[in-house]
Coordinates of C-alpha atoms and ligand atoms in Angstrom, one line a residue:
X1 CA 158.7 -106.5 -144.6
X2 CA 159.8 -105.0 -148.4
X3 CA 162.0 -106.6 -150.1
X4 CA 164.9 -104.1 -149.5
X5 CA 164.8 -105.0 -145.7
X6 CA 165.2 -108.3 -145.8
X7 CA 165.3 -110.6 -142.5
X8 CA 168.2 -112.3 -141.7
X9 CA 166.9 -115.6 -143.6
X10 CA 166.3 -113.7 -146.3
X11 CA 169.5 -112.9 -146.0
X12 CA 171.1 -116.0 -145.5
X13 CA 169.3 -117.9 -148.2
X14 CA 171.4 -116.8 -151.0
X15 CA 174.5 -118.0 -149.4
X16 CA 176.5 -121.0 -149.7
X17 CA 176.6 -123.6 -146.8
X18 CA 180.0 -122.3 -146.5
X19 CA 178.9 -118.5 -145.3
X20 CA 176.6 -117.7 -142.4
X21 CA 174.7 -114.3 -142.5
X22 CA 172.6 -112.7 -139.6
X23 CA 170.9 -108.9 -138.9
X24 CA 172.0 -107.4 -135.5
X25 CA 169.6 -104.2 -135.3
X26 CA 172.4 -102.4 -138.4
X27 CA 174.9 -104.2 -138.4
X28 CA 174.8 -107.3 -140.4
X29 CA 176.8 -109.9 -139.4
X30 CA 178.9 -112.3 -142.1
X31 CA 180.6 -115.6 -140.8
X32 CA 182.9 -118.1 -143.1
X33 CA 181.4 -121.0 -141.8
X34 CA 183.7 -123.7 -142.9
X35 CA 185.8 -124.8 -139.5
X36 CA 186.1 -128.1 -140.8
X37 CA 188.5 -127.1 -143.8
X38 CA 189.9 -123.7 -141.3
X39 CA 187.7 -121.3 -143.5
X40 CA 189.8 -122.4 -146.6
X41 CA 188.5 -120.2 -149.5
X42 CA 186.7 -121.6 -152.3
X43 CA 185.2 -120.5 -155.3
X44 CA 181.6 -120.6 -154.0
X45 CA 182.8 -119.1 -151.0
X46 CA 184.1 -115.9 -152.6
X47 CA 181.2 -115.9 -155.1
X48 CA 178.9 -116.0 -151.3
X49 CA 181.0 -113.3 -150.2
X50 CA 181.0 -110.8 -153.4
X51 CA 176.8 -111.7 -153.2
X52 CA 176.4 -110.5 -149.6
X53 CA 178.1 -107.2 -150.0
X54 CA 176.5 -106.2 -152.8
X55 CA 172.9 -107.5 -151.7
X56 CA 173.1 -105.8 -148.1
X57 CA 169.4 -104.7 -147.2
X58 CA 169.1 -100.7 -146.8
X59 CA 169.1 -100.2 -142.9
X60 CA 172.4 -101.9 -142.8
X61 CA 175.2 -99.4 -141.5
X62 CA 178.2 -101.8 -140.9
X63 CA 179.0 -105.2 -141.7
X64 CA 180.8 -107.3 -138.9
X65 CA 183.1 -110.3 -140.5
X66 CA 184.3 -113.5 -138.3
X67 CA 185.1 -116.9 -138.9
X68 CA 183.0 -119.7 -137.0
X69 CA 185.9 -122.1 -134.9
X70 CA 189.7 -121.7 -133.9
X71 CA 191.0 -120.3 -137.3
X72 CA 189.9 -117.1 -139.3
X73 CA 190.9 -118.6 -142.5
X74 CA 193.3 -121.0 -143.7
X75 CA 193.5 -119.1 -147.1
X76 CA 192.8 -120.2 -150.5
X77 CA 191.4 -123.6 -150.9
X78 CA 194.4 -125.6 -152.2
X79 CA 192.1 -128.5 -152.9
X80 CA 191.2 -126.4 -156.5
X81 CA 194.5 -125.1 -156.9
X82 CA 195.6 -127.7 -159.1
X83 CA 192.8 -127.9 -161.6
X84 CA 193.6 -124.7 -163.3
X85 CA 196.1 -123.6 -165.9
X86 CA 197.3 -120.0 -166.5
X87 CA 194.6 -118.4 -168.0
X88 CA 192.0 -119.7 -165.2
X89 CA 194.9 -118.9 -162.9
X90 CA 194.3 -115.7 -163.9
X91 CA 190.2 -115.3 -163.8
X92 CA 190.1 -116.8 -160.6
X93 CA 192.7 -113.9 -159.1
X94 CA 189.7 -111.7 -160.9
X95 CA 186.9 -113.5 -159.1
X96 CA 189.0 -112.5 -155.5
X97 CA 189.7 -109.1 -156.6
X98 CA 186.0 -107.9 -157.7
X99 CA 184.7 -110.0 -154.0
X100 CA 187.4 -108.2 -152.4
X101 CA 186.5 -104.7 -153.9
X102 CA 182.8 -104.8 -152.7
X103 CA 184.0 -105.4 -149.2
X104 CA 186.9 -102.2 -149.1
X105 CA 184.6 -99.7 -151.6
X106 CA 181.3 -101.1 -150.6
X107 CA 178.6 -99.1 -149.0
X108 CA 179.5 -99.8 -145.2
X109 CA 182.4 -100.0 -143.2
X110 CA 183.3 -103.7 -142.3
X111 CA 184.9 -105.2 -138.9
X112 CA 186.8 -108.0 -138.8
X113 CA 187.2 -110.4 -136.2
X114 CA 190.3 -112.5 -135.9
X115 CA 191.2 -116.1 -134.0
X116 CA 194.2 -118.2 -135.0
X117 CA 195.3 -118.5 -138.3
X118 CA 194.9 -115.3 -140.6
X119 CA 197.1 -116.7 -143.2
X120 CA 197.4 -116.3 -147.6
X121 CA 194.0 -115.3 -148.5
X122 CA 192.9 -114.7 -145.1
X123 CA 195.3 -112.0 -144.2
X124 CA 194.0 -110.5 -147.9
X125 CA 190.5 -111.1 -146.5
X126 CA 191.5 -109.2 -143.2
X127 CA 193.6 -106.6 -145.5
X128 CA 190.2 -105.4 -147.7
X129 CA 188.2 -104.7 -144.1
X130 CA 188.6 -101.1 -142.3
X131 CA 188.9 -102.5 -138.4
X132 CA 190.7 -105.8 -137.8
X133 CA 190.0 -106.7 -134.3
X134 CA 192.4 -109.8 -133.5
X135 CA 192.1 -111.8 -130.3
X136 CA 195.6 -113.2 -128.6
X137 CA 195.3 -116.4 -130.4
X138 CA 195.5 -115.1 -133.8
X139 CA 198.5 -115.0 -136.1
X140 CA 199.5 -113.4 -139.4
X141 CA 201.3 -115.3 -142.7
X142 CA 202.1 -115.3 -145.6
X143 CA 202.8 -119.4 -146.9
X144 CA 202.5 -118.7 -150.6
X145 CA 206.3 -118.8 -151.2
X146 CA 206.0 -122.3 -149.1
X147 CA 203.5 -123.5 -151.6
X148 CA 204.9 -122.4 -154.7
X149 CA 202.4 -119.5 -155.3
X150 CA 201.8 -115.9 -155.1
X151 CA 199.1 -114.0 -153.8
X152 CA 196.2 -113.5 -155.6
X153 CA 193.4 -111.5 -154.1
X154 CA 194.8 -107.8 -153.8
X155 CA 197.4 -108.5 -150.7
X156 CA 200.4 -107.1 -153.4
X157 CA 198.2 -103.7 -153.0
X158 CA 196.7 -103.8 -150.1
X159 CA 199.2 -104.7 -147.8
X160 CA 202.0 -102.5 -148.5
X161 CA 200.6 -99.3 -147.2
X162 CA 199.3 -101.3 -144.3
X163 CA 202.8 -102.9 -143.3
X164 CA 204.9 -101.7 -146.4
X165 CA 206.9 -104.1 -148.6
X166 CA 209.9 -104.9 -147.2
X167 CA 207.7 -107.1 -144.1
X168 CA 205.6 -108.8 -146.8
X169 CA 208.8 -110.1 -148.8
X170 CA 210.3 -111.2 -145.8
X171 CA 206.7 -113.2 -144.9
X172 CA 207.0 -114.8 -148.1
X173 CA 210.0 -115.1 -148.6
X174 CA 210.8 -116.6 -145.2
X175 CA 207.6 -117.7 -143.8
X176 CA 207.5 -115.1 -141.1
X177 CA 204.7 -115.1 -138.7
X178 CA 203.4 -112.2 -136.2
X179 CA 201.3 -112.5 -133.3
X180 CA 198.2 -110.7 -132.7
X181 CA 200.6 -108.4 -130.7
X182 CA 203.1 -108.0 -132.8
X183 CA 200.0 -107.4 -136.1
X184 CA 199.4 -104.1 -133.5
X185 CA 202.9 -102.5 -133.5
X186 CA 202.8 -103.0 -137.3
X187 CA 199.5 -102.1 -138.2
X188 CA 197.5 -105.2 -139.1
X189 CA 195.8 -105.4 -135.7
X190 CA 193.5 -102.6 -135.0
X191 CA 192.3 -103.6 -132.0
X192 CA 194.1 -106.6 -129.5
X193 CA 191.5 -108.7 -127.0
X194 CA 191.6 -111.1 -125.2
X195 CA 190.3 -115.0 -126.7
X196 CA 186.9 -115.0 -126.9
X197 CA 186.1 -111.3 -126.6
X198 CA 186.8 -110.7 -130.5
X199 CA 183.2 -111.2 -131.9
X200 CA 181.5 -108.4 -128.6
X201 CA 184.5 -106.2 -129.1
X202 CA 183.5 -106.3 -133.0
X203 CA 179.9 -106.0 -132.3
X204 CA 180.1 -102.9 -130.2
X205 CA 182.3 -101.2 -132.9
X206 CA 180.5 -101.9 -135.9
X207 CA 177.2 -100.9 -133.7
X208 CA 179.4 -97.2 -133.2
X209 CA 180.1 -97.1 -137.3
X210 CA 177.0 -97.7 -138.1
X211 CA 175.8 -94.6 -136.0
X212 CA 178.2 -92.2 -137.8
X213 CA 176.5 -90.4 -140.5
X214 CA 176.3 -92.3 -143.7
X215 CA 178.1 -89.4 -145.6
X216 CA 180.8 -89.2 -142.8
X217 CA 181.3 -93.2 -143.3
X218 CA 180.9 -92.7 -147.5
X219 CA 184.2 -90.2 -147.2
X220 CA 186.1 -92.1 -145.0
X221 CA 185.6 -95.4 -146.9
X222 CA 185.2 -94.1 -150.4
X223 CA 187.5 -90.9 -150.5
X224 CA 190.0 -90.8 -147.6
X225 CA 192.0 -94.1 -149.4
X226 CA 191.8 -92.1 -152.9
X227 CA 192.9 -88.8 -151.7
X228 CA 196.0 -90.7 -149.9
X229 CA 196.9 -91.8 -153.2
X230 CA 196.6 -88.5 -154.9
X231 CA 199.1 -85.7 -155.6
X232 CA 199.1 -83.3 -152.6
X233 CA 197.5 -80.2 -154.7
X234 CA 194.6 -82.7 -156.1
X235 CA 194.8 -84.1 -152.6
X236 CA 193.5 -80.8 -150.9
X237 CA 191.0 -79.9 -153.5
X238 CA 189.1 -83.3 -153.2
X239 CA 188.9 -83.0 -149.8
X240 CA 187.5 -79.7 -149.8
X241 CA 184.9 -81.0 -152.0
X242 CA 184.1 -83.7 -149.5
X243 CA 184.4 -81.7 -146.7
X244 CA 181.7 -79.3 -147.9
X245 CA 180.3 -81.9 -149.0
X246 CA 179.8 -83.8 -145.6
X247 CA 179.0 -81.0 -143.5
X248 CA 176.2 -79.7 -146.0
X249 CA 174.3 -82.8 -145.5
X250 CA 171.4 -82.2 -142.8
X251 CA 172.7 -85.1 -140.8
X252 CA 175.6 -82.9 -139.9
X253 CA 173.6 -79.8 -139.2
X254 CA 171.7 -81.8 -137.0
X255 CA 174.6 -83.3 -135.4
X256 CA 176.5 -80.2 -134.6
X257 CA 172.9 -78.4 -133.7
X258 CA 172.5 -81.2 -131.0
X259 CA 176.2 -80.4 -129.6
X260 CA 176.0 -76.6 -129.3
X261 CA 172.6 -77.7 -127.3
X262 CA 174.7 -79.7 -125.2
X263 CA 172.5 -82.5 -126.2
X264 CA 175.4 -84.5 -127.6
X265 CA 178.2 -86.4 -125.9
X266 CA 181.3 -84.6 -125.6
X267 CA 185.2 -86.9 -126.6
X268 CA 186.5 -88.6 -123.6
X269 CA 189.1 -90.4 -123.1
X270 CA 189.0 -94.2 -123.5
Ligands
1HE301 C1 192.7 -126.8 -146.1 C2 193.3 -125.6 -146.0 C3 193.5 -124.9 -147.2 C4 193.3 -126.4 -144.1 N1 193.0 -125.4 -148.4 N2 192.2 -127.3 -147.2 N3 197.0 -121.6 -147.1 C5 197.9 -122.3 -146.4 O1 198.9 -122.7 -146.8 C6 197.4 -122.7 -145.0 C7 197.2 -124.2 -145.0 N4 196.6 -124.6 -143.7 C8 197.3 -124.8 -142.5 O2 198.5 -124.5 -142.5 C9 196.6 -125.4 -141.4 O3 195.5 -126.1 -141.8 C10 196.1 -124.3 -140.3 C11 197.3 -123.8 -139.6 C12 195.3 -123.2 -140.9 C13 195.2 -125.1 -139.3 O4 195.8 -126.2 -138.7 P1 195.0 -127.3 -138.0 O5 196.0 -128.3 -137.5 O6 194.0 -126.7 -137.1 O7 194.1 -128.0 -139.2 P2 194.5 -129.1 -140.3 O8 194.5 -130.4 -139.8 O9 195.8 -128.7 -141.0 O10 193.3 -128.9 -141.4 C14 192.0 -129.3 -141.2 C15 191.4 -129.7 -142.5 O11 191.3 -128.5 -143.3 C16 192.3 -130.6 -143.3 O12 191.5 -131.4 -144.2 P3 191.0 -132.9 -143.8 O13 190.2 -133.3 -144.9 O14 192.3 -133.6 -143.7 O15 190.3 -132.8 -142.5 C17 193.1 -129.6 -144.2 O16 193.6 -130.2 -145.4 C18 192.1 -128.6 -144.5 N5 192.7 -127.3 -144.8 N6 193.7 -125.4 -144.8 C19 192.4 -126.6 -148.3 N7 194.1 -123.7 -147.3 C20 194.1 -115.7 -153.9 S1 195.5 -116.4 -153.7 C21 195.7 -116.8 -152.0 C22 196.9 -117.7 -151.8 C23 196.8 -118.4 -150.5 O17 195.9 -118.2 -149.7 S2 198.1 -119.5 -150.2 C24 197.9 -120.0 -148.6 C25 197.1 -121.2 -148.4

């Protein structure tokens, strides 16, 4: 085996204790792996995690995220909260953001799978995936105002066009939770299962990503966020560009080839 497809102990070796990585077929699969502290976030952690998304083996067409026990993650360590002064208070919010980055503008789609507590730097964990599927059990927070701090790793942006402002002032202002249930009719929970069905649910949808066409996948990851955020006139001409883009790509011509052939599955309902 090159070194580009790496097996999954490969894989695993250049994480922290704190991380699990395995391969399923193309979806690689990354799990905190801290129950004993809830999946708190610590440095070595979020260095493990910024590692593994920019190391992913080629072959690899999603990445599935889930948290080993009863909680996601408890957020930010607090244990090393009180070490640092401004300035390092400052780099470490760095150190989240760049992790964070690789995971939203990587070079696959990532699934999340969510249990219990998805809370501080967990729900900005959750926040930089593209799928969150959340079992019954899990619940979304905000305790920063509790503790005396702010969020540090990309919620301010991330979350607002998810659930918009006014929601995350009153979660941190107030220490508002929401259910899985309630993440769904608000937009933090893409998909709602029941416990213990989470990680298949997950599985089964990353396996479907990772069967798109990786240009398909590139534009909805890479441009579709961007061209959100643009003006409407640059807006259109980007996605023209992508568009043409896309379809020029003998992946699609294959694609749409195999439909008019009527070898391809036609959209059913769910
Ligand atoms: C921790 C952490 C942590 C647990 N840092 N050690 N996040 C929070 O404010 C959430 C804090 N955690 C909790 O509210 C609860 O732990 C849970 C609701 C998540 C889980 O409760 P439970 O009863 O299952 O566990 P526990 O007994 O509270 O915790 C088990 C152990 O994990 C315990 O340590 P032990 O040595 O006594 O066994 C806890 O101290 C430890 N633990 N959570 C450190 N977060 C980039 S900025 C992001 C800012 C934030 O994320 S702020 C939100 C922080």
């Amino acid at each position: 085996m090159g070194p580009r497809t790496m097996s999954s102990n490969a894989f695993a070796a250049q994480l922290p204790g704190s991380l699990a990585a395995e391969r399923r077929g193309t979806v690689a699969v990354l799990k905190l792996n801290r129950p004993q502290k809830r999946n708190a976030l610590d440095d070595e952690t979020i260095i493990g995690i910024e590692q593994f998304f920019t190391s992913l083996p080629d072959g690899i067409g999603a990445v599935l995220l889930a948290g080993e026990g009863e909680h996601f993650c408890a957020g930010l360590d607090l244990s090393e909260l009180n070490e640092r002064d401004v300035a390092q208070g400052i780099e470490h919010s760095g150190l989240w953001h760049r992790a964070f980055e690789k995971i939203q503008f990587g070079k696959v789609p990532v699934v999340a799978v969510l249990q219990g507590a998805v809370v501080g730097g967990g729900l900005e964990l959750a926040a930089a995936t593209h799928i969150r599927v959340a079992e019954r059990s899990a619940y979304y927070a905000l305790p920063e105002g509790t503790r005396g701090i702010y969020i540090g790793g990309g919620g301010s942006v991330r979350l607002p066009p998810l659930i918009g402002v006014a929601r995350i002032m009153d979660m941190m202002l107030t220490g508002r939770t929401y259910s899985a249930e309630e993440g769904q009719a608000i937009g933090l929970t893409t998909y709602l299962v029941e416990p213990g069905k989470g990680f298949a649910k997950g599985l089964e949808l990353a396996q479907r990503i990772a069967g798109n066409a990786r240009l398909t996948n590139f534009a909805i990851m890479h441009a579709l966020p961007r061209i959100a955020a643009m003006d409407p006139a640059s807006g259109y001409a980007v996605e023209a560009l992508m568009s043409a883009i896309a379809q020029a790509d003998p992946d699609a011509k294959a694609r749409v080839k195999a439909f008019l052939e009527k070898r391809a599955p036609k959209v059913t309902r769910n």
